[in-house]
Short mmCIF file of N, CA and C in Angstrom, two decimals:
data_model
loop_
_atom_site.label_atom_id
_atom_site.label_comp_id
_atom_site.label_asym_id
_atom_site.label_seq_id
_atom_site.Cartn_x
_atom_site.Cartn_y
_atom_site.Cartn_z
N UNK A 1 -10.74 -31.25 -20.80
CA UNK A 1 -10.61 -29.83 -21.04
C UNK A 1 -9.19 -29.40 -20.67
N UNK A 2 -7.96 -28.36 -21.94
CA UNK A 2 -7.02 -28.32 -21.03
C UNK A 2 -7.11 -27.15 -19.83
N UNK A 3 -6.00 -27.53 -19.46
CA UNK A 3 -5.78 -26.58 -17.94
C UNK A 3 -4.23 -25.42 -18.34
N UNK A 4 -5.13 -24.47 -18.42
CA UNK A 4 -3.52 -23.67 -18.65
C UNK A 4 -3.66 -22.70 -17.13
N UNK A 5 -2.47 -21.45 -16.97
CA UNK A 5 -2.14 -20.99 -15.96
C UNK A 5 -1.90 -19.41 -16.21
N UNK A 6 -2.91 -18.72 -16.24
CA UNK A 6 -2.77 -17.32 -16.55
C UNK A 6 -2.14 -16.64 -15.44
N UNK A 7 -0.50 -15.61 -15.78
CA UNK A 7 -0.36 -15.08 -14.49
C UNK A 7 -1.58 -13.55 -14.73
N UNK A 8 -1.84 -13.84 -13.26
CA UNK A 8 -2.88 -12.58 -12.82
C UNK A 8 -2.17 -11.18 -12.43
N UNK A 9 -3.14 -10.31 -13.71
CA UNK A 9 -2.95 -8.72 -13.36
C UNK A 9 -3.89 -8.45 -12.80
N UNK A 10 -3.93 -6.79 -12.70
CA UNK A 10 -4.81 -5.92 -12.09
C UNK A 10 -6.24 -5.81 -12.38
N UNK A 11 -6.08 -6.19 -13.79
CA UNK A 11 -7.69 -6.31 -14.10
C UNK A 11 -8.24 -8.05 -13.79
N UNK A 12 -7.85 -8.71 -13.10
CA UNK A 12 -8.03 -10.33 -12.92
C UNK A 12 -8.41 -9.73 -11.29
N UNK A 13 -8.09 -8.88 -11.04
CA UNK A 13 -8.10 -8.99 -9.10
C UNK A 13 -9.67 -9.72 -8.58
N UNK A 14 -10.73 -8.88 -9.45
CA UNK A 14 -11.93 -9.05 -8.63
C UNK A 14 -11.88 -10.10 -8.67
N UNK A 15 -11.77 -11.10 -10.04
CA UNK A 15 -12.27 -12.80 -9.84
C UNK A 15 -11.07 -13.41 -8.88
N UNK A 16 -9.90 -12.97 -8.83
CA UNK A 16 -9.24 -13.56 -8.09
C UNK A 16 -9.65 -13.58 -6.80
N UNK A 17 -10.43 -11.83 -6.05
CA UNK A 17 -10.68 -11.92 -5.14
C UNK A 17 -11.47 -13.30 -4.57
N UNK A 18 -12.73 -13.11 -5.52
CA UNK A 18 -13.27 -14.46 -5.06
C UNK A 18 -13.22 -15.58 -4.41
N UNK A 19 -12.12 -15.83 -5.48
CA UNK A 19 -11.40 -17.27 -5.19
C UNK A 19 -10.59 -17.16 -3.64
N UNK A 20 -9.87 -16.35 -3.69
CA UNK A 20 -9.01 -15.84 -2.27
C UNK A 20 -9.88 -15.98 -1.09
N UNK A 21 -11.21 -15.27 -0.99
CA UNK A 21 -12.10 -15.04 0.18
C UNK A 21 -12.82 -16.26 0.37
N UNK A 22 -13.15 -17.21 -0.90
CA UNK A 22 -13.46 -18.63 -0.46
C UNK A 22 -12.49 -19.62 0.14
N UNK A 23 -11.23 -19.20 -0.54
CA UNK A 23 -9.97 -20.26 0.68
C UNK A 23 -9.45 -20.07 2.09
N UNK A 24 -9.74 -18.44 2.14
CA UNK A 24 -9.51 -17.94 3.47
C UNK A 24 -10.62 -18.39 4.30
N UNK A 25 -12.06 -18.45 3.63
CA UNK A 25 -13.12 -18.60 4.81
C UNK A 25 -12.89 -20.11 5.34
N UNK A 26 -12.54 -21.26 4.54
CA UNK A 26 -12.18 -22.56 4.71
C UNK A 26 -11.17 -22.38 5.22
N UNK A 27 -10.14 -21.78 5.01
CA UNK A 27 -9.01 -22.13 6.36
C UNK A 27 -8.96 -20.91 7.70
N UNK A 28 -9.85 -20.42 7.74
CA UNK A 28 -10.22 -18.89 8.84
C UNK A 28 -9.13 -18.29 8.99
N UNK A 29 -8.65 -17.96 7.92
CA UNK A 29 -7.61 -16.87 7.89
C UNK A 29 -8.30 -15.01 8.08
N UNK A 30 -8.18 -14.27 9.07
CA UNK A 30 -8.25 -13.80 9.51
C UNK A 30 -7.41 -12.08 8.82
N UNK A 31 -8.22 -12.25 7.38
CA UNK A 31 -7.86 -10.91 6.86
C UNK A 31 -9.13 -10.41 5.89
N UNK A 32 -9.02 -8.64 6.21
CA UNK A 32 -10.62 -8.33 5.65
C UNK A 32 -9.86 -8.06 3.97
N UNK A 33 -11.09 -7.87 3.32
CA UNK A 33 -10.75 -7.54 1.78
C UNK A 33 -9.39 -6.37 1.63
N UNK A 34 -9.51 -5.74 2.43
CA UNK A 34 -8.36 -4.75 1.97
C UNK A 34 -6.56 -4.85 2.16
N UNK A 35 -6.75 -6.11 3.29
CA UNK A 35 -5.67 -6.88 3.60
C UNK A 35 -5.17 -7.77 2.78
N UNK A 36 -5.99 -8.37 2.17
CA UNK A 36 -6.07 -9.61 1.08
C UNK A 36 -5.82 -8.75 -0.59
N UNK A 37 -6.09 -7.66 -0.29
CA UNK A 37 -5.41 -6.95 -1.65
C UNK A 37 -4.51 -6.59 -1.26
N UNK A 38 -4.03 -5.93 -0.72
CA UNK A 38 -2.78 -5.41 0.01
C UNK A 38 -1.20 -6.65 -0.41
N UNK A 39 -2.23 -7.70 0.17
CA UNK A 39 -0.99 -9.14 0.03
C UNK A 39 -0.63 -9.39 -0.95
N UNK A 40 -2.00 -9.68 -2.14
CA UNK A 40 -1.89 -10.08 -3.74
C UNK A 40 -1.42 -8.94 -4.94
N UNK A 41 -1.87 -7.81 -4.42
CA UNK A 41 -0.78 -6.77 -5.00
C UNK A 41 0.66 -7.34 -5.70
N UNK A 42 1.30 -6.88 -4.59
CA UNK A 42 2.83 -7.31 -5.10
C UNK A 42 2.37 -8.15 -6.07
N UNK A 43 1.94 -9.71 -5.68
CA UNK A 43 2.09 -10.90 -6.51
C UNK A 43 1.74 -10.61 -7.80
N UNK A 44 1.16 -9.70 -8.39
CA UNK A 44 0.58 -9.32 -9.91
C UNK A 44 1.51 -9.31 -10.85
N UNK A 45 0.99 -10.11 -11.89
CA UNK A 45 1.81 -9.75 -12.78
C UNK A 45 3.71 -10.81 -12.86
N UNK A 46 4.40 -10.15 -13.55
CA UNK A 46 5.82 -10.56 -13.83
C UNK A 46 6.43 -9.81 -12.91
N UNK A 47 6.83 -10.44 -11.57
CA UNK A 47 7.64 -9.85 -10.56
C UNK A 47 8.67 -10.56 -10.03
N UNK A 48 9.89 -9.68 -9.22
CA UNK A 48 10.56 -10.68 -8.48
C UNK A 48 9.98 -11.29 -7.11
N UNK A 49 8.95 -11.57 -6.63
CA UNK A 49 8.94 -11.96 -5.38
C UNK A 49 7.90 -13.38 -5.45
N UNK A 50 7.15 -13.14 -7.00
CA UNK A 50 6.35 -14.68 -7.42
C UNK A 50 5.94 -14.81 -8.79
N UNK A 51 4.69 -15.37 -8.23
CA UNK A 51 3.84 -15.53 -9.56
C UNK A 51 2.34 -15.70 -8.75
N UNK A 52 1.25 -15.39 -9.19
CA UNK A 52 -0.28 -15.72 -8.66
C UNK A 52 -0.42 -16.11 -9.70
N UNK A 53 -1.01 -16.92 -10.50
CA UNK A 53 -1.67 -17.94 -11.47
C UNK A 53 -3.74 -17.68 -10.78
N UNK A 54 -4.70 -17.34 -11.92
CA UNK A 54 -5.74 -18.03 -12.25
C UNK A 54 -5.68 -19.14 -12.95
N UNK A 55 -6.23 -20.32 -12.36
CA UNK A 55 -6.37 -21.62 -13.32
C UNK A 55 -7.73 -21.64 -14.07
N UNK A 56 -6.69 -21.87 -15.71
CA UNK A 56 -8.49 -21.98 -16.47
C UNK A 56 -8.55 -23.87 -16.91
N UNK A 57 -9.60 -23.83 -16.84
CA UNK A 57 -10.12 -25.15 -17.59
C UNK A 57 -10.51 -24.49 -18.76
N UNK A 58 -10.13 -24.25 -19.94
CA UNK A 58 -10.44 -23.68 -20.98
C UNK A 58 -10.89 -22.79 -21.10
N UNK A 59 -11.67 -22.04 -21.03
CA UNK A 59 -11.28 -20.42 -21.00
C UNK A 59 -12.24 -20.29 -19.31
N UNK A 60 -12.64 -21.00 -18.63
CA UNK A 60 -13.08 -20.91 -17.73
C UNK A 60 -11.90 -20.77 -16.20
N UNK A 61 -12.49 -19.76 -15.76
CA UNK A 61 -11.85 -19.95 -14.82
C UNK A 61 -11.92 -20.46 -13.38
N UNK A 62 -10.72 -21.39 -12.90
CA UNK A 62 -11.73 -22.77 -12.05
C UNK A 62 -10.83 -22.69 -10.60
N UNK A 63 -9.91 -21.78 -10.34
CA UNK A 63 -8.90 -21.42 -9.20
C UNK A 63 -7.88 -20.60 -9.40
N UNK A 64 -6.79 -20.86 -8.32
CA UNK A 64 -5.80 -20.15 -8.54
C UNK A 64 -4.38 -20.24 -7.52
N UNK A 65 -3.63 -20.51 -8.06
CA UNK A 65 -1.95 -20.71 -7.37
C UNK A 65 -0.86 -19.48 -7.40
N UNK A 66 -0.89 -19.59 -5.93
CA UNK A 66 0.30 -18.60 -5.83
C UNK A 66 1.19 -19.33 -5.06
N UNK A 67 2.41 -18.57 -5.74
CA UNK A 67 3.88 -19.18 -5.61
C UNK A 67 4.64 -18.16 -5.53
N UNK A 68 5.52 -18.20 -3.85
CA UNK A 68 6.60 -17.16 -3.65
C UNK A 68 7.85 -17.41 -3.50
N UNK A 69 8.75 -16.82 -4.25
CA UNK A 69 10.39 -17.18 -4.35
C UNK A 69 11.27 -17.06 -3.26
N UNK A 70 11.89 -17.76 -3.05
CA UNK A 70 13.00 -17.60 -2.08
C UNK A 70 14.60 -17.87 -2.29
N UNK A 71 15.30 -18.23 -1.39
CA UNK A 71 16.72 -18.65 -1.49
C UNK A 71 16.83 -19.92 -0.95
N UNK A 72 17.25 -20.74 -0.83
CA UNK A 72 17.75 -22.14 -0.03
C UNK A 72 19.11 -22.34 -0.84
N UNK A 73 20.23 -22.90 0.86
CA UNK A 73 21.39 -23.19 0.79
C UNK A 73 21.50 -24.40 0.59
N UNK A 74 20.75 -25.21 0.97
CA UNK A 74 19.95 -26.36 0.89
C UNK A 74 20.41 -27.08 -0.67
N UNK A 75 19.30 -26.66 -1.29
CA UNK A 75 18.90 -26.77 -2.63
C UNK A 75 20.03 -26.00 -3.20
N UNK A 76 20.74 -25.06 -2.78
CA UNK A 76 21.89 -24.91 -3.38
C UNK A 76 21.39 -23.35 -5.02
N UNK A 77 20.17 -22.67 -4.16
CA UNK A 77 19.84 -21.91 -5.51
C UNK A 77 18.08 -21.41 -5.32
N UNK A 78 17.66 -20.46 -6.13
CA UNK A 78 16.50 -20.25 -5.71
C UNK A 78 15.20 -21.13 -5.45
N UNK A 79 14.42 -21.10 -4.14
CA UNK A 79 13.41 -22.18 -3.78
C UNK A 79 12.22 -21.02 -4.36
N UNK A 80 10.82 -22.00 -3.70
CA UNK A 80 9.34 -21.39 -3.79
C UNK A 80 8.85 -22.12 -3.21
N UNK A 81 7.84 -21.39 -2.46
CA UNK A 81 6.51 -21.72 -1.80
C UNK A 81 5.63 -21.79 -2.69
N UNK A 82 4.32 -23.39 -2.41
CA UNK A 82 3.12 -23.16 -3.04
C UNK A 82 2.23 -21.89 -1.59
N UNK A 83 2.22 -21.06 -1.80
CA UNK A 83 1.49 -20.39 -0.65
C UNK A 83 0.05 -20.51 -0.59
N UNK A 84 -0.49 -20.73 -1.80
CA UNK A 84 -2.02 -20.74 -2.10
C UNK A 84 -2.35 -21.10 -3.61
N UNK A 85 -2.94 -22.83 -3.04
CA UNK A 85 -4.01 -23.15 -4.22
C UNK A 85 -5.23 -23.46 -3.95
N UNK A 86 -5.80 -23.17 -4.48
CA UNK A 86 -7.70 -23.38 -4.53
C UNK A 86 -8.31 -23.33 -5.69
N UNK A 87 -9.10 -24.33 -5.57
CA UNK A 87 -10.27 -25.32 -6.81
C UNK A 87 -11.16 -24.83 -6.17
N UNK A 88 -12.08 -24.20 -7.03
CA UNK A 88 -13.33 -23.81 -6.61
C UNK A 88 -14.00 -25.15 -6.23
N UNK A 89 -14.85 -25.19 -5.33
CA UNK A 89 -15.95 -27.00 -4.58
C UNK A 89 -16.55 -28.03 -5.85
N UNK A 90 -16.97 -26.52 -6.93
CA UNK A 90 -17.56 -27.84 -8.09
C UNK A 90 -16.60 -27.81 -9.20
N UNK A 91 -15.81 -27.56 -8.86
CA UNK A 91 -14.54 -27.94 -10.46
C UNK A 91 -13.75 -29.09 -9.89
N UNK A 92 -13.66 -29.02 -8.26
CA UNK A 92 -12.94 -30.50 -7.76
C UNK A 92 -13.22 -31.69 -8.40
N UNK A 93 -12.07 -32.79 -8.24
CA UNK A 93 -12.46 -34.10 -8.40
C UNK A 93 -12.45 -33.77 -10.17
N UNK A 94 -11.54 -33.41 -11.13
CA UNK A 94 -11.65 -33.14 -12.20
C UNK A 94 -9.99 -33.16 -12.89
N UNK A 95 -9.22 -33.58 -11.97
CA UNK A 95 -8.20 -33.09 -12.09
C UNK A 95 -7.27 -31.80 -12.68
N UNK A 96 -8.28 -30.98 -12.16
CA UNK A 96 -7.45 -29.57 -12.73
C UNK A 96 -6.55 -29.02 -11.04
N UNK A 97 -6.81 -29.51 -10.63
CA UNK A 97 -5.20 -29.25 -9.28
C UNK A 97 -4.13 -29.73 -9.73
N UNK A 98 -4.27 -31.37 -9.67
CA UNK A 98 -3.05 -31.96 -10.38
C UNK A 98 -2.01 -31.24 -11.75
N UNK A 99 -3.44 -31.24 -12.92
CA UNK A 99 -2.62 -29.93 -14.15
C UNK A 99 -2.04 -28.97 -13.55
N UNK A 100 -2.46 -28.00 -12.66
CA UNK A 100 -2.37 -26.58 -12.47
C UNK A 100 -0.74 -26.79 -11.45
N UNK A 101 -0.19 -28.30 -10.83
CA UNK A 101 0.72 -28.36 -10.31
C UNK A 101 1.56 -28.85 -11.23
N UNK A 102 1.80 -30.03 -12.23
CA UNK A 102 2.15 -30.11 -12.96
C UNK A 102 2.55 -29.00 -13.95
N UNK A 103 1.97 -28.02 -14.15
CA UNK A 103 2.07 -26.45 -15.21
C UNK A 103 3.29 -25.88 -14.33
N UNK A 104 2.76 -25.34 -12.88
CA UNK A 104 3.38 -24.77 -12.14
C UNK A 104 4.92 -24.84 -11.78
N UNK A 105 5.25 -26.35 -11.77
CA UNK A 105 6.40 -27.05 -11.58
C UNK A 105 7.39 -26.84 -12.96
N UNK A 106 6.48 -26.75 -13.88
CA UNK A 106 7.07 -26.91 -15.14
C UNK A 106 7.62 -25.33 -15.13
N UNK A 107 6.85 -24.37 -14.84
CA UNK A 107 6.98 -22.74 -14.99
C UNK A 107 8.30 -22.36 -14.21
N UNK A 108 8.36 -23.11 -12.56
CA UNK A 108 9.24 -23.10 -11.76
C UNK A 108 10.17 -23.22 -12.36
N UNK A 109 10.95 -24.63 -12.82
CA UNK A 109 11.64 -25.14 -13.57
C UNK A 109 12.64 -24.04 -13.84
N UNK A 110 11.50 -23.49 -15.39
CA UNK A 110 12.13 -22.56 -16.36
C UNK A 110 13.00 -21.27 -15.57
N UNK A 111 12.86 -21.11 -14.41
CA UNK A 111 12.17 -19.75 -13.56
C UNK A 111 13.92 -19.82 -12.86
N UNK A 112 14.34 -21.44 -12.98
CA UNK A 112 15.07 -21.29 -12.15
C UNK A 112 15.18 -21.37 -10.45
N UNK A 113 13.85 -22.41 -10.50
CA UNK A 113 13.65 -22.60 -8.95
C UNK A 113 13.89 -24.03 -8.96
N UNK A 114 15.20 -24.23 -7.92
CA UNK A 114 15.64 -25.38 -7.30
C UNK A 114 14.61 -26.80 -6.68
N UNK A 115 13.59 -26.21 -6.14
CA UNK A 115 12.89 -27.43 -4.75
C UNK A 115 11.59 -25.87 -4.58
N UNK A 116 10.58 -26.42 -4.90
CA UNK A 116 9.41 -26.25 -4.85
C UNK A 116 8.51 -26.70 -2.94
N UNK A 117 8.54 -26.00 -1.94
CA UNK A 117 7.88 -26.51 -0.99
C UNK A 117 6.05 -26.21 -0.77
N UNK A 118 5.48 -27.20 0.34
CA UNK A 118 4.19 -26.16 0.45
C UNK A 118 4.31 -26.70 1.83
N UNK A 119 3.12 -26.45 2.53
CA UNK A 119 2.34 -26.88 3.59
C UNK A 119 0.71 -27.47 3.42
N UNK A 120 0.50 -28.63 3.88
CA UNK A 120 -0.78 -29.21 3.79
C UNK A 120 -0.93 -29.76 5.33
N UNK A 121 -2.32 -29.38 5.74
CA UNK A 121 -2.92 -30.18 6.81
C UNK A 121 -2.80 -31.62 7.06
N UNK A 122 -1.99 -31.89 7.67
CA UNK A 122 -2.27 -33.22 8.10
C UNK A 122 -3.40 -33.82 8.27
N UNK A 123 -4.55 -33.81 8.74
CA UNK A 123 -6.26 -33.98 8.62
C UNK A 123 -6.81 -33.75 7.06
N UNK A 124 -6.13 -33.84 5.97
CA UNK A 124 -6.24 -33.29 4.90
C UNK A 124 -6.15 -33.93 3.70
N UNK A 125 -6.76 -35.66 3.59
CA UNK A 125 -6.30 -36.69 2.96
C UNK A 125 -6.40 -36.21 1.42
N UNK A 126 -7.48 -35.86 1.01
CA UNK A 126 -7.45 -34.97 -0.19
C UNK A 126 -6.44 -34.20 -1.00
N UNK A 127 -6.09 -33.55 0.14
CA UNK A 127 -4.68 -32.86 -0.65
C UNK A 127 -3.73 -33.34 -0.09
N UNK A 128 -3.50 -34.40 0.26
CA UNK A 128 -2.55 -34.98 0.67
C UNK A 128 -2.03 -35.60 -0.68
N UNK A 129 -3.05 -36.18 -0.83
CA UNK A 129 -3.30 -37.36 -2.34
C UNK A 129 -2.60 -36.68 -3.22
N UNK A 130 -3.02 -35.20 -3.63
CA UNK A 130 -2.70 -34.40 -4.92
C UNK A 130 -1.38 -34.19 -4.46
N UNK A 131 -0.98 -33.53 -3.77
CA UNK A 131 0.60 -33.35 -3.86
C UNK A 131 1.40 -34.56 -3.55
N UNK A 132 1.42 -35.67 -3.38
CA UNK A 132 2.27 -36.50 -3.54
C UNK A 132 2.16 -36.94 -4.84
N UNK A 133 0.81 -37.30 -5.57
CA UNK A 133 0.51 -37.53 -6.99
C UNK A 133 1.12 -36.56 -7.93
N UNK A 134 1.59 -35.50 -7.52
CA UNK A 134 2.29 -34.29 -8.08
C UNK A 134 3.80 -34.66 -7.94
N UNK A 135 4.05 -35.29 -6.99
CA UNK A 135 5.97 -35.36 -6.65
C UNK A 135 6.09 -34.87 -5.53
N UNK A 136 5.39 -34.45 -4.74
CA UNK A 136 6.09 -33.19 -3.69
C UNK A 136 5.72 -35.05 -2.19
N UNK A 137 7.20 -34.57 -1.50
CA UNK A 137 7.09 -35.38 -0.49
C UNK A 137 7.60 -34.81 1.26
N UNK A 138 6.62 -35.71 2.02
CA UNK A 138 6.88 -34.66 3.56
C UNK A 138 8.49 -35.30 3.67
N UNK A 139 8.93 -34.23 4.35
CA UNK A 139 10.32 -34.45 4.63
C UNK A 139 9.47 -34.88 6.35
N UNK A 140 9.53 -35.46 6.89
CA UNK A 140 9.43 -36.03 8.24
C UNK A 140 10.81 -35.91 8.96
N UNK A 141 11.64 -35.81 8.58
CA UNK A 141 12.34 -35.36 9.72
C UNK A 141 12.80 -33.50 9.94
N UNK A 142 11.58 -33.44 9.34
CA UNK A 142 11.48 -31.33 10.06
C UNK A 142 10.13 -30.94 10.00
N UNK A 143 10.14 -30.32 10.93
CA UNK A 143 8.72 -29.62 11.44
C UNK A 143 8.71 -27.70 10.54
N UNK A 144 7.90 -27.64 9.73
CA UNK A 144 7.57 -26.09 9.38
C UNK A 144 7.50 -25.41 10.56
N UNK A 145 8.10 -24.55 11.02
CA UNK A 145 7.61 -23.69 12.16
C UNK A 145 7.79 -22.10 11.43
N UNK A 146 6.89 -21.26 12.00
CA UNK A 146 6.51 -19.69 11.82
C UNK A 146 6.66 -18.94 13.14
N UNK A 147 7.19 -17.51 12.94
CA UNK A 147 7.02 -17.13 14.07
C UNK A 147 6.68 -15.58 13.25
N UNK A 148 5.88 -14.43 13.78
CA UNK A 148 5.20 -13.36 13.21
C UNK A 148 6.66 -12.53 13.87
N UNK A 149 6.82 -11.28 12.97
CA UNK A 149 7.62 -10.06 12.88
C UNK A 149 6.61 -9.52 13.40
N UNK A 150 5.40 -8.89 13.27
CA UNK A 150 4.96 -7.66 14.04
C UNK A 150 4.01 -7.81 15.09
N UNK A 151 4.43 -8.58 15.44
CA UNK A 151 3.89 -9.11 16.80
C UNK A 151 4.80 -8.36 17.85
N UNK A 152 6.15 -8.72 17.18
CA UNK A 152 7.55 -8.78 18.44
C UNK A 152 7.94 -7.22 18.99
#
């Protein structure tokens, strides 16, 4: 079945919600529905700050990738975060992650994004698998670190 990459508007939110509140409950991310719109807002649509993608398996829809732009001196030109992908539990094992990174990379590309990063769990052999099977590799000699603005 192919796998294409619809970017998500305003009328996509509810199913997106879905998908969103099932990846947050698996990783206990710690935001109620109105926070979680609040975030995906911006991302709607043709913007400067990303892209949110629903993934269809043919007109079905089976997840969804969001990707946020940045700068790196690095890379020498604009980067992106994978910030959030999720396969719904029974579309896994189908290879529509792999497509939906493959699409994504390709979209980047065009977009003008240099070096594509994400973050994956180390405890996380599964998606470990898919993003190296995708191209993406741990840089081991740097640690991701975060620190919160409204905390301080």
């Amino acid at each position: 079945m192919p796998v294409t990459l619809k970017i998500t508007e305003e009328p996509d939110l509810a199913c997106l919600m879905d998908y969103v509140r099932a990846f947050h409950a698996t990783e206990t991310f710690a935001l109620d529905d109105e926070m979680r719109k609040a975030a995906l807002r911006p991302l709607l649509g043709i913007n400067p700050l990303g892209r949110i993608w629903l993934i269809h398996a043919g007109a079905t829809p089976v997840g969804y990738l969001a990707l946020c732009f940045g700068y790196t001196i690095e890379f020498a030109g604009r980067d992106a975060f994978v910030d959030e992908l999720f396969i719904a539990p029974e579309q896994r094992g189908r290879g529509y992650g792999k497509a939906a990174l493959r699409l994504m990379l390709a979209e980047a590309a065009r977009l003008g994004v240099r070096a594509v990063h994400l973050e994956v769990a180390r405890d996380n052999p599964r998606a470990l698998g898919l993003y190296r099977a995708a191209g993406f590799a741990a840089r081991e000699k740097y640690t991701l670190m975060s620190a919160r603005t409204d905390t301080a």
